[in-house]
Coordinates of C-alpha atoms in Angstrom, one line a residue:
M1 CA -3.5 -3.7 30.6
A2 CA -5.9 -1.3 28.9
D3 CA -8.1 -2.4 26.0
R4 CA -5.8 -2.5 23.0
S5 CA -8.2 -3.9 20.4
R6 CA -8.1 -0.8 18.3
V7 CA -4.3 -0.7 18.5
I8 CA -4.2 -4.3 17.2
A9 CA -6.6 -3.5 14.4
V10 CA -4.5 -0.6 13.3
A11 CA -1.4 -2.8 13.4
R12 CA -3.2 -5.4 11.2
G13 CA -4.1 -2.7 8.7
D14 CA -7.8 -3.1 9.3
E15 CA -8.3 0.4 10.8
P16 CA -6.6 3.7 10.1
P17 CA -4.2 5.1 12.6
D18 CA -4.7 8.3 14.5
T19 CA -1.3 9.7 13.4
V20 CA 1.5 8.6 11.0
I21 CA 5.0 10.0 11.3
S22 CA 6.6 9.6 7.9
G23 CA 10.0 10.2 6.4
A24 CA 12.1 10.1 9.6
Q25 CA 15.1 8.0 10.5
V26 CA 13.6 6.0 13.4
F27 CA 15.9 4.9 16.2
G28 CA 15.7 1.1 16.7
A29 CA 16.7 0.8 20.3
F30 CA 16.9 -2.9 20.3
T31 CA 19.4 -3.1 17.4
K32 CA 20.9 0.4 17.5
E33 CA 19.8 0.9 13.9
W34 CA 18.2 3.8 12.1
L35 CA 15.0 2.6 10.4
E36 CA 13.4 4.1 7.4
V37 CA 9.8 3.3 8.2
D38 CA 6.5 5.1 8.9
V39 CA 5.4 5.0 12.6
A40 CA 1.7 4.6 13.2
V41 CA 0.0 5.7 16.4
A42 CA -3.3 4.7 17.8
D43 CA -4.9 5.4 21.2
G44 CA -1.6 6.7 22.5
R45 CA 0.5 3.7 21.6
I46 CA 2.7 2.7 18.7
A47 CA 0.6 0.5 16.5
G48 CA 3.3 -0.5 14.0
L49 CA 6.4 0.3 12.0
G50 CA 6.1 0.1 8.2
S51 CA 3.8 1.7 5.6
F52 CA 0.4 3.0 6.7
E53 CA -2.5 4.9 5.1
G54 CA -5.0 7.2 6.7
G55 CA -4.9 9.3 9.8
E56 CA -3.1 12.7 10.3
R57 CA 0.3 12.5 8.6
I58 CA 3.3 14.4 9.9
D59 CA 6.2 14.7 7.5
A60 CA 9.5 14.3 9.4
S61 CA 11.7 13.9 6.3
G62 CA 15.4 14.4 6.9
R63 CA 14.9 14.3 10.7
Y64 CA 15.3 11.7 13.4
L65 CA 12.6 10.1 15.5
I66 CA 13.8 9.3 19.0
P67 CA 12.0 7.8 22.0
G68 CA 11.1 10.2 24.8
F69 CA 13.9 10.7 27.3
I70 CA 13.6 9.2 30.8
D71 CA 15.4 10.4 33.9
A72 CA 16.3 7.2 35.9
H73 CA 16.6 9.0 39.2
M74 CA 15.9 12.5 40.3
H75 CA 14.1 14.7 42.9
I76 CA 11.6 17.1 41.4
E77 CA 11.9 19.3 44.5
S78 CA 15.5 20.1 43.7
S79 CA 14.3 22.1 40.6
K80 CA 12.7 24.5 43.1
L81 CA 9.7 24.4 40.7
M82 CA 6.1 23.4 41.3
V83 CA 5.6 20.1 39.4
D84 CA 3.6 21.7 36.5
E85 CA 6.4 24.3 36.0
F86 CA 9.0 21.6 36.1
V87 CA 7.1 19.8 33.4
R88 CA 6.9 23.0 31.4
A89 CA 10.7 23.4 31.7
V90 CA 11.8 19.9 30.8
L91 CA 9.2 18.9 28.1
P92 CA 10.8 21.1 25.4
H93 CA 14.1 19.2 26.0
G94 CA 12.4 15.9 25.0
T95 CA 11.8 14.5 28.5
T96 CA 8.6 12.5 28.7
A97 CA 9.1 10.4 31.8
V98 CA 11.0 10.7 35.1
V99 CA 11.4 8.4 38.1
T100 CA 11.4 10.6 41.2
D101 CA 12.1 10.0 44.9
P102 CA 9.8 12.5 46.7
H103 CA 11.8 12.3 50.0
E104 CA 12.3 16.1 50.1
I105 CA 8.6 16.8 50.5
A106 CA 8.3 13.7 52.6
N107 CA 10.7 15.1 55.1
V108 CA 8.7 18.3 55.4
L109 CA 5.1 17.2 55.0
G110 CA 5.1 13.4 55.6
T111 CA 3.0 11.0 53.6
D112 CA 0.3 13.7 53.2
G113 CA 2.8 15.7 51.2
V114 CA 3.7 12.7 49.0
H115 CA 0.2 11.8 48.3
W116 CA -0.6 15.5 47.4
L117 CA 2.4 15.5 45.1
L118 CA 1.2 12.3 43.4
D119 CA -2.3 13.8 43.0
V120 CA -1.1 16.9 41.2
C121 CA 1.1 14.9 38.9
E122 CA -1.8 13.0 37.4
G123 CA -2.6 14.0 33.9
L124 CA 0.6 16.0 33.2
P125 CA 2.3 15.6 29.8
V126 CA 5.4 14.1 31.5
E127 CA 4.9 10.7 33.1
I128 CA 6.0 10.9 36.7
F129 CA 6.8 7.6 38.4
V130 CA 7.7 7.5 42.1
M131 CA 9.8 5.3 44.4
A132 CA 8.7 5.0 48.0
S133 CA 11.2 7.0 50.1
S134 CA 13.1 4.6 52.3
C135 CA 15.1 7.1 54.5
V136 CA 13.0 9.8 56.1
P137 CA 15.0 10.8 58.0
A138 CA 18.2 10.0 56.1
S139 CA 19.8 9.0 59.4
E140 CA 19.3 9.4 63.1
F141 CA 21.3 12.6 63.0
E142 CA 18.6 14.5 61.0
S143 CA 15.3 16.0 62.1
P144 CA 12.4 15.8 59.6
R145 CA 8.8 16.8 60.5
R146 CA 8.3 13.1 61.3
P147 CA 9.8 9.8 60.2
L148 CA 8.2 7.7 57.4
S149 CA 7.3 4.2 58.6
V150 CA 7.2 1.0 56.6
G151 CA 3.4 1.4 56.6
D152 CA 3.8 4.8 55.1
M153 CA 6.0 3.3 52.4
E154 CA 3.3 0.7 51.7
S155 CA 0.7 3.4 51.3
I156 CA 2.8 5.1 48.6
L157 CA 3.4 1.8 46.8
R158 CA -0.3 1.2 46.5
R159 CA -0.4 4.2 44.1
S160 CA -0.6 3.5 40.4
H161 CA 2.7 5.2 39.4
A162 CA 4.7 3.9 42.4
L163 CA 7.4 1.4 41.5
G164 CA 9.8 0.4 44.3
V165 CA 11.9 1.4 47.2
A166 CA 13.8 4.7 46.7
E167 CA 17.5 5.1 47.4
M168 CA 18.6 3.4 50.6
M169 CA 20.8 6.1 52.0
N170 CA 21.5 4.5 55.3
F171 CA 24.2 2.3 53.8
P172 CA 26.1 1.8 57.2
G173 CA 22.8 0.4 58.6
V174 CA 22.3 -2.0 55.7
I175 CA 25.9 -3.2 55.7
A176 CA 25.6 -3.8 59.5
G177 CA 22.5 -5.8 58.9
E178 CA 20.2 -3.6 61.0
R179 CA 16.7 -5.1 61.1
A180 CA 15.0 -1.7 60.7
Q181 CA 16.8 -1.0 57.5
L182 CA 16.3 -4.5 56.1
D183 CA 12.5 -4.3 56.8
R184 CA 12.4 -1.2 54.6
L185 CA 14.0 -3.0 51.8
A186 CA 11.4 -5.8 52.0
V187 CA 8.4 -3.5 52.0
R188 CA 5.3 -5.0 50.3
G189 CA 4.5 -3.8 46.8
A190 CA 8.0 -2.9 45.8
T191 CA 9.4 -4.3 42.5
H192 CA 13.1 -3.3 43.1
V193 CA 15.3 -1.1 45.4
D194 CA 17.5 1.8 44.4
G195 CA 20.8 2.3 46.1
H196 CA 23.0 5.2 47.5
A197 CA 26.5 4.0 48.2
P198 CA 29.1 6.8 48.0
N199 CA 32.6 5.4 48.2
V200 CA 31.3 1.9 49.3
R201 CA 33.8 -0.7 48.0
G202 CA 35.1 -4.2 48.6
S203 CA 33.3 -6.4 51.1
A204 CA 31.2 -3.5 52.3
L205 CA 29.8 -3.2 48.8
D206 CA 29.2 -7.0 48.7
A207 CA 27.2 -6.7 51.9
Y208 CA 25.1 -3.8 50.5
L209 CA 24.4 -5.7 47.3
A210 CA 23.5 -8.9 49.2
A211 CA 20.7 -7.0 50.7
G212 CA 19.0 -6.9 47.3
I213 CA 19.9 -3.4 46.2
R214 CA 20.5 -3.1 42.5
S215 CA 21.5 0.5 41.5
D216 CA 23.8 3.3 42.5
H217 CA 24.0 7.0 41.4
E218 CA 26.7 8.1 43.8
A219 CA 29.8 6.8 42.0
T220 CA 32.2 9.6 41.3
T221 CA 35.2 7.7 39.9
Y222 CA 35.7 5.3 37.0
E223 CA 37.2 2.7 39.4
E224 CA 34.3 2.9 41.8
A225 CA 31.7 2.7 39.0
L226 CA 33.5 -0.3 37.4
E227 CA 33.6 -2.3 40.6
K228 CA 29.9 -1.7 41.1
R229 CA 29.0 -2.7 37.5
R230 CA 31.2 -5.8 37.7
K231 CA 29.2 -6.9 40.8
G232 CA 25.9 -6.5 39.0
M233 CA 24.8 -3.0 39.9
W234 CA 23.2 -0.7 37.5
V235 CA 25.3 2.5 37.3
L236 CA 23.1 5.5 37.1
I237 CA 25.4 8.1 35.7
R238 CA 24.7 11.5 37.3
E239 CA 25.0 15.0 36.1
A240 CA 23.5 17.3 38.7
S241 CA 24.0 21.0 39.4
N242 CA 26.8 20.4 41.9
A243 CA 27.6 16.7 41.3
R244 CA 29.0 16.6 37.7
N245 CA 30.1 12.9 37.3
L246 CA 29.3 12.4 33.6
A247 CA 32.8 13.1 32.3
D248 CA 34.5 10.8 34.8
L249 CA 32.1 7.9 34.2
L250 CA 31.6 8.0 30.4
P251 CA 34.9 5.9 29.9
L252 CA 32.9 3.1 31.5
V253 CA 30.5 3.2 28.6
R254 CA 33.3 3.6 26.0
D255 CA 35.3 0.6 27.4
F256 CA 32.5 -1.8 28.2
G257 CA 29.4 -0.6 26.3
P258 CA 26.2 0.8 27.6
D259 CA 24.8 -2.3 29.4
N260 CA 23.6 -1.8 32.9
C261 CA 24.0 2.0 32.7
A262 CA 21.5 4.8 32.5
F263 CA 21.4 8.6 32.8
C264 CA 20.0 10.5 35.7
T265 CA 20.1 14.1 37.0
D266 CA 19.4 13.6 40.7
D267 CA 19.4 17.2 41.7
R268 CA 19.3 19.9 39.0
E269 CA 18.4 23.5 39.6
P270 CA 16.1 25.5 37.3
D271 CA 18.8 27.6 35.7
F272 CA 20.6 24.5 34.5
L273 CA 17.4 23.0 33.2
V274 CA 16.5 26.1 31.2
R275 CA 19.9 27.0 29.8
E276 CA 21.6 23.6 29.3
G277 CA 18.7 21.2 29.2
H278 CA 17.7 18.0 31.0
I279 CA 18.6 14.4 29.9
N280 CA 19.2 15.8 26.4
Q281 CA 22.2 17.8 27.8
M282 CA 23.7 14.5 29.0
V283 CA 23.2 12.9 25.6
R284 CA 24.8 15.8 23.9
A285 CA 27.7 15.9 26.3
A286 CA 28.2 12.1 25.9
V287 CA 28.4 12.4 22.1
E288 CA 30.8 15.3 22.4
Q289 CA 33.0 13.0 24.5
S290 CA 33.2 10.2 21.8
V291 CA 30.2 8.0 22.9
S292 CA 28.2 7.0 19.9
P293 CA 24.8 8.7 19.5
E294 CA 23.2 5.2 19.6
D295 CA 24.8 4.2 22.9
A296 CA 24.1 7.7 24.4
L297 CA 20.4 7.3 23.4
L298 CA 20.1 3.9 25.0
L299 CA 21.3 5.5 28.3
A300 CA 18.5 8.1 28.0
T301 CA 15.6 5.9 26.8
L302 CA 15.5 2.1 26.8
H303 CA 17.9 1.5 29.7
P304 CA 16.2 3.6 32.4
A305 CA 12.9 2.0 31.3
R306 CA 14.4 -1.5 31.5
Y307 CA 16.0 -0.9 34.9
H308 CA 12.7 0.3 36.4
G309 CA 10.6 -2.4 34.8
L310 CA 8.7 0.0 32.6
T311 CA 8.2 -2.6 29.9
D312 CA 6.3 -0.4 27.4
Y313 CA 8.5 2.7 27.6
G314 CA 11.8 3.7 26.2
A315 CA 11.5 2.5 22.5
I316 CA 9.6 3.2 19.3
A317 CA 8.1 -0.3 18.8
P318 CA 4.6 -1.9 18.5
G319 CA 2.6 -1.7 21.7
Y320 CA 4.9 0.8 23.4
V321 CA 3.6 4.1 24.7
A322 CA 3.9 6.7 21.9
D323 CA 6.4 9.0 23.6
F324 CA 9.0 10.4 21.1
G325 CA 10.6 13.6 19.8
V326 CA 11.5 14.8 16.3
F327 CA 15.1 16.0 16.2
E328 CA 17.0 17.9 13.5
D329 CA 20.4 16.3 14.1
L330 CA 22.4 14.0 16.3
E331 CA 24.6 16.7 17.8
S332 CA 22.5 19.3 19.5
F333 CA 19.7 16.9 20.6
V334 CA 17.2 19.8 20.8
P335 CA 13.8 18.5 19.6
R336 CA 11.7 20.3 17.1
Q337 CA 8.6 18.6 18.4
V338 CA 7.8 16.4 21.4
F339 CA 4.9 13.9 21.5
K340 CA 3.4 12.3 24.7
G341 CA 1.1 9.4 24.2
G342 CA 0.9 10.3 20.5
R343 CA -0.2 13.9 21.2
L344 CA 1.9 16.9 20.4
V345 CA 2.9 18.5 23.7
A346 CA 5.9 20.7 22.8
E347 CA 7.0 22.5 19.7
G348 CA 9.7 25.1 18.8
G349 CA 11.3 25.0 22.3
R350 CA 8.0 25.6 24.2
A351 CA 5.6 23.3 25.9
L352 CA 2.0 23.6 24.7
P353 CA -0.4 25.0 27.4
F354 CA -1.9 22.7 30.0
D355 CA -3.9 23.4 33.3
P356 CA -1.7 24.6 36.2
R357 CA -1.9 22.7 39.5
P358 CA -3.4 24.3 42.6
V359 CA -1.5 24.5 45.9
P360 CA -3.5 24.2 49.1
L361 CA -2.8 26.4 52.1
W362 CA -1.6 23.6 54.3
V363 CA 1.3 22.9 51.9
R364 CA 2.5 26.4 52.2
R365 CA 2.7 26.7 56.0
S366 CA 5.8 24.6 56.8
V367 CA 8.4 27.0 58.3
R368 CA 8.2 26.9 62.2
V369 CA 11.5 28.1 63.6
A370 CA 12.3 29.4 67.1
P371 CA 13.5 33.0 67.3
A372 CA 17.2 33.3 66.8
D373 CA 18.9 36.6 67.4
S374 CA 22.5 37.2 66.7
T375 CA 23.6 35.9 70.1
A376 CA 22.2 32.4 69.2
F377 CA 25.0 32.0 66.5
R378 CA 27.9 32.6 69.0
I379 CA 30.3 29.7 69.3
P380 CA 32.0 29.4 72.7
C381 CA 35.4 27.9 72.2
S382 CA 38.6 27.2 74.3
G383 CA 40.8 28.1 71.3
R384 CA 41.7 24.5 70.5
E385 CA 41.6 23.4 66.9
V386 CA 38.2 22.9 65.4
R387 CA 36.7 20.6 62.8
V388 CA 35.9 22.4 59.5
I389 CA 33.8 21.2 56.6
E390 CA 35.7 21.7 53.4
V391 CA 33.7 22.0 50.2
I392 CA 34.9 20.1 47.1
P393 CA 33.8 22.0 44.0
G394 CA 31.5 20.0 41.7
Q395 CA 30.9 17.2 44.3
L396 CA 28.5 16.3 47.1
L397 CA 31.5 14.8 49.0
T398 CA 33.3 17.1 51.5
R399 CA 36.5 16.8 53.4
G400 CA 36.8 17.1 57.2
V401 CA 39.9 19.2 58.0
V402 CA 41.2 20.7 61.3
Q403 CA 42.2 24.4 61.7
P404 CA 42.9 26.7 64.6
P405 CA 39.9 29.1 65.1
K406 CA 40.0 32.9 65.1
M407 CA 39.1 33.9 68.6
D408 CA 37.2 37.0 69.9
D409 CA 36.5 37.4 73.6
G410 CA 36.1 33.6 74.1
F411 CA 34.1 32.9 71.0
A412 CA 35.3 31.3 67.7
V413 CA 34.4 33.6 64.8
A414 CA 34.6 33.6 61.0
D415 CA 37.9 34.4 59.3
P416 CA 37.4 35.5 55.7
D417 CA 41.2 35.8 55.3
R418 CA 41.4 32.0 55.5
D419 CA 38.0 31.5 53.7
L420 CA 36.5 30.3 57.0
A421 CA 32.8 31.0 57.5
K422 CA 30.3 30.0 60.1
I423 CA 27.7 27.5 59.3
A424 CA 24.5 26.7 61.3
V425 CA 21.5 24.4 60.8
L426 CA 18.3 25.3 62.7
E427 CA 15.4 22.9 63.2
R428 CA 12.4 24.4 61.3
H429 CA 9.5 21.9 61.6
H430 CA 8.6 22.1 65.3
A431 CA 10.3 25.4 66.5
T432 CA 12.4 23.4 69.0
G433 CA 15.3 25.9 68.9
R434 CA 17.8 23.1 68.2
M435 CA 20.8 24.4 66.3
G436 CA 24.0 22.8 65.1
K437 CA 27.0 25.2 64.6
G438 CA 30.4 24.9 63.0
F439 CA 32.7 26.2 60.3
V440 CA 32.9 25.7 56.5
A441 CA 35.7 26.5 54.0
G442 CA 35.4 26.7 50.2
F443 CA 32.8 29.3 49.5
G444 CA 35.0 32.3 49.4
L445 CA 32.6 34.4 51.3
D446 CA 34.1 37.8 52.3
R447 CA 31.2 39.3 54.1
G448 CA 27.4 38.9 54.6
A449 CA 25.5 35.7 54.9
F450 CA 23.2 33.4 52.8
A451 CA 20.7 30.8 53.8
S452 CA 18.1 28.4 52.6
T453 CA 15.2 26.2 53.7
V454 CA 16.3 23.6 51.1
A455 CA 18.8 21.5 53.1
H456 CA 18.9 17.9 52.2
D457 CA 17.3 15.8 53.3
A458 CA 15.5 17.0 56.4
H459 CA 15.2 20.5 55.0
N460 CA 15.9 22.5 58.1
I461 CA 17.3 26.0 57.7
V462 CA 21.0 26.1 56.7
V463 CA 22.9 29.4 56.9
V464 CA 26.5 30.4 56.2
G465 CA 27.9 33.8 57.1
G466 CA 30.7 35.9 58.3
S467 CA 28.5 37.9 60.7
D468 CA 26.1 36.7 63.4
E469 CA 23.8 39.7 62.7
D470 CA 23.6 38.8 59.0
M471 CA 23.0 35.1 59.8
S472 CA 20.1 36.1 62.2
A473 CA 18.6 38.4 59.5
C474 CA 18.7 35.5 57.0
V475 CA 16.7 33.2 59.3
N476 CA 14.1 35.9 60.1
R477 CA 13.5 36.7 56.4
L478 CA 13.1 33.0 55.6
E479 CA 10.4 32.7 58.2
E480 CA 8.6 35.7 56.8
L481 CA 8.8 34.2 53.2
G482 CA 7.5 30.8 54.4
G483 CA 10.7 29.3 53.0
G484 CA 13.2 30.1 50.2
I485 CA 16.7 31.4 49.8
V486 CA 18.1 34.7 50.9
V487 CA 21.3 36.8 50.7
V488 CA 22.0 39.4 53.4
D489 CA 24.7 42.1 53.6
G490 CA 25.1 44.5 56.4
G491 CA 21.7 43.4 57.9
R492 CA 19.9 44.1 54.7
V493 CA 18.3 41.5 52.4
I494 CA 19.9 42.0 48.9
A495 CA 18.5 39.0 47.1
E496 CA 15.8 36.4 47.7
L497 CA 13.7 33.7 46.1
A498 CA 10.5 32.7 47.9
L499 CA 9.8 29.0 48.1
P500 CA 6.5 29.0 49.9
V501 CA 5.4 25.5 48.8
A502 CA 6.8 23.3 51.7
G503 CA 9.7 25.7 51.9
L504 CA 11.1 23.9 48.8
L505 CA 9.2 25.0 45.7
A506 CA 8.3 28.3 44.1
D507 CA 4.8 29.2 43.0
E508 CA 6.0 31.4 40.1
P509 CA 6.7 30.6 36.4
F510 CA 10.1 28.9 35.9
E511 CA 11.3 32.0 34.0
A512 CA 10.8 34.2 37.1
V513 CA 12.4 31.6 39.3
V514 CA 15.5 31.5 37.1
E515 CA 15.7 35.3 37.2
H516 CA 15.5 35.4 41.0
L517 CA 18.2 32.7 41.3
D518 CA 20.5 34.5 38.8
D519 CA 20.2 37.6 40.9
A520 CA 21.0 35.7 44.1
H521 CA 24.1 34.1 42.5
A522 CA 25.2 37.5 41.3
K523 CA 24.8 39.0 44.7
L524 CA 26.8 36.1 46.3
A525 CA 29.5 36.7 43.7
S526 CA 29.7 40.3 44.9
L527 CA 30.3 39.0 48.4
G528 CA 33.2 36.9 47.2
V529 CA 31.5 33.5 46.5
K530 CA 33.2 31.9 43.5
I531 CA 31.9 28.3 43.3
A532 CA 29.2 27.2 40.9
S533 CA 25.7 26.4 42.3
P534 CA 26.4 27.8 45.8
F535 CA 22.8 27.2 47.0
M536 CA 22.8 23.6 45.9
T537 CA 26.2 23.2 47.5
L538 CA 24.9 24.8 50.7
S539 CA 21.9 22.4 50.8
F540 CA 24.0 19.3 50.7
L541 CA 26.2 20.3 53.6
A542 CA 23.3 19.2 55.8
L543 CA 23.1 15.7 54.3
S544 CA 24.5 13.2 56.9
V545 CA 24.9 10.2 54.5
I546 CA 27.5 11.5 52.1
P547 CA 31.1 11.6 53.4
A548 CA 33.0 13.0 55.0
L549 CA 32.0 15.8 57.4
K550 CA 28.5 17.3 57.4
I551 CA 26.3 19.3 59.8
T552 CA 22.7 19.0 61.0
D553 CA 20.6 20.7 63.6
R554 CA 22.1 18.1 66.0
G555 CA 25.7 19.0 65.3
L556 CA 28.6 17.8 63.2
V557 CA 28.4 14.4 61.6
D558 CA 31.5 12.3 60.8
V559 CA 29.9 10.2 58.0
D560 CA 32.8 7.8 57.8
R561 CA 32.4 6.9 61.5
F562 CA 28.6 7.6 61.3
Q563 CA 28.5 9.5 64.6
L564 CA 28.2 13.0 65.9
V565 CA 31.5 14.6 66.8
P566 CA 32.3 17.7 68.8
L567 CA 33.4 20.9 67.0
E568 CA 36.6 21.1 69.1
V569 CA 39.2 18.4 68.5

C-alpha cells in the first residue's frame, strides 16, 4: 500500500484534486447505475465521487465515464508486436490492463525471456500483470528450448506484477493426479490458478476442479460453459482471431446474468486489434447481441479484476486506480480519451507518445534449425490410409480423419484436388533435425507453401505446402529472417513478415506489421487459401493439448488419447 495521505485529504475536501472529470454519466460498477457526479483524481487514484473544487477540470458533459478495460487472459506474443507496440495498439481502444501468460516467450527463451519481458513492461501506460507459466512444455510431446521448473515459476511469482499460476494445459495429467502437475498447482507465491479444459465434462471436470483450478477460457458451447459455471468455474469468454466463441457463449450471460464471467482475447493478431479493437470490440458485439451495456461492461472491467484479485482495479470508486475512458455513446464503445492513473494517455484514437523499449541481441538470436532440403519432407508410405488433421474454421479444435493418400513412387504426396496438403513441424531451438510430418485438410491450398516460427506452444517451425521444394524454401527463409512468417510459390518468397524478437515478435511499428500481414494473407488467398486468420490457424495445429489431432516435431498427437500415433492407420 503506497502512502495515500494526500488522496484521503482530497477525499475529505481539505486539499484540491489533481484533476476533476465533470458532467459525465459515470458507470457505477457495483450497482450497474449511471451516476451524475464529478470524479476527483489525486496521485493516480480516484479520491472521491461528488462535487469538487480546484485542480484541472475536464468537461465530459453528455459523455460516459467508464473504467479502463481489462483483458482477463491473453498472450501478448500472439499480437506479433513488441510489448510497447502492443500497448500503442490497444490503448486507444480503452484497454488499461491485461493479464498475460508469457508462456510463448518462455518456450523460446526460458525464464530469462520472461524476466526480460517483465522488465520492458515496467512503466508502460497499460498495466501488464503476469501469471507464472505452468506448462512449458505444454506436454511431453512438445520440444521447447528447455522446460520451466517449479523453481522457475517461483522466481516469476516473486515479481511485483505476478499473480498466480497460468493456464494448466496438461488437463489429462491433472485429472490423473500426476504429482508433477499437482506440484505446479501448489507453487509458492500464487494466489490462484487459471485453467485450460477444452471439452472436459462430467467427472473429469470434477477432478480438474478438485485440484483447485478456478477458471476456463476454452469452452466453445453453451452447454459446456454452463456446466463449468454451475460447478463454480469462472467462464472467461474468449474472442480470439481464430477462436470466436463470444456469440455461442453470450446466452449464458443473458440467461443467468454476468456473475463469474469475464471477457478475454487469448490470441489476437494485430490486424484484428487495429481494425476491430480489443476488449471494446467484445463489449460492442455483446450489446449488439442483446446483452445490456451494463452487464457487458462488468465483463470487461470489474469482473476480470475481481477474478484476479486486483482489488483496486475495474471500477470508478474512491481508492481505486484512476484508469478510465471518456466515451461518446454506449454502442460503438470507441473512447474519445483514455486515462491511466489519472494521466491522459490516448486521445482521438491515438496513444500519446512514450519511450520505446530496447531489444537486446540475445533475444533476437533464437532460430537454430538443422538444414532441411526438399528430400527431408518426403513421406515414405505403404499406401494404406493415413491420419489427417482437419481444420475447423473459427476454432482451435481440429478433427482427426482418415483418408487414402495420393502416392508417387512410394511416397505419400499432397493432393490439392482433395484439399490435402503436407504439414511438417521442425525443431528450431537446438538444431536437432527432428521433424514430424503428416497431412492437413481445410486450408484450400492449391500450390506453394507457407510457414511460421509461431507454433503454439513450443514455437518450433510449422510449414504447410503442396510442394517439398516450396516447404524447404520456407524453412530456409525463416532461418535467414531470424523468425517470422513466409509464403512461397514456385521456390520464390512472395510475402513475409520478419519476427526477429524470439521468432515471435516484430520490431516494427504496428502499422507496418499489419501491412505485411495483410500482404501475406492476400498472397495466400491467391494460392487458394480461404479460411480467416490462416497463420493463427497454422500455429495452433502444433498445440498438443487441444483436441483432437495435432502435430509436433515428435509426430502426430491424438489429444483425446494423449499419445503419439503413427501416420498410417
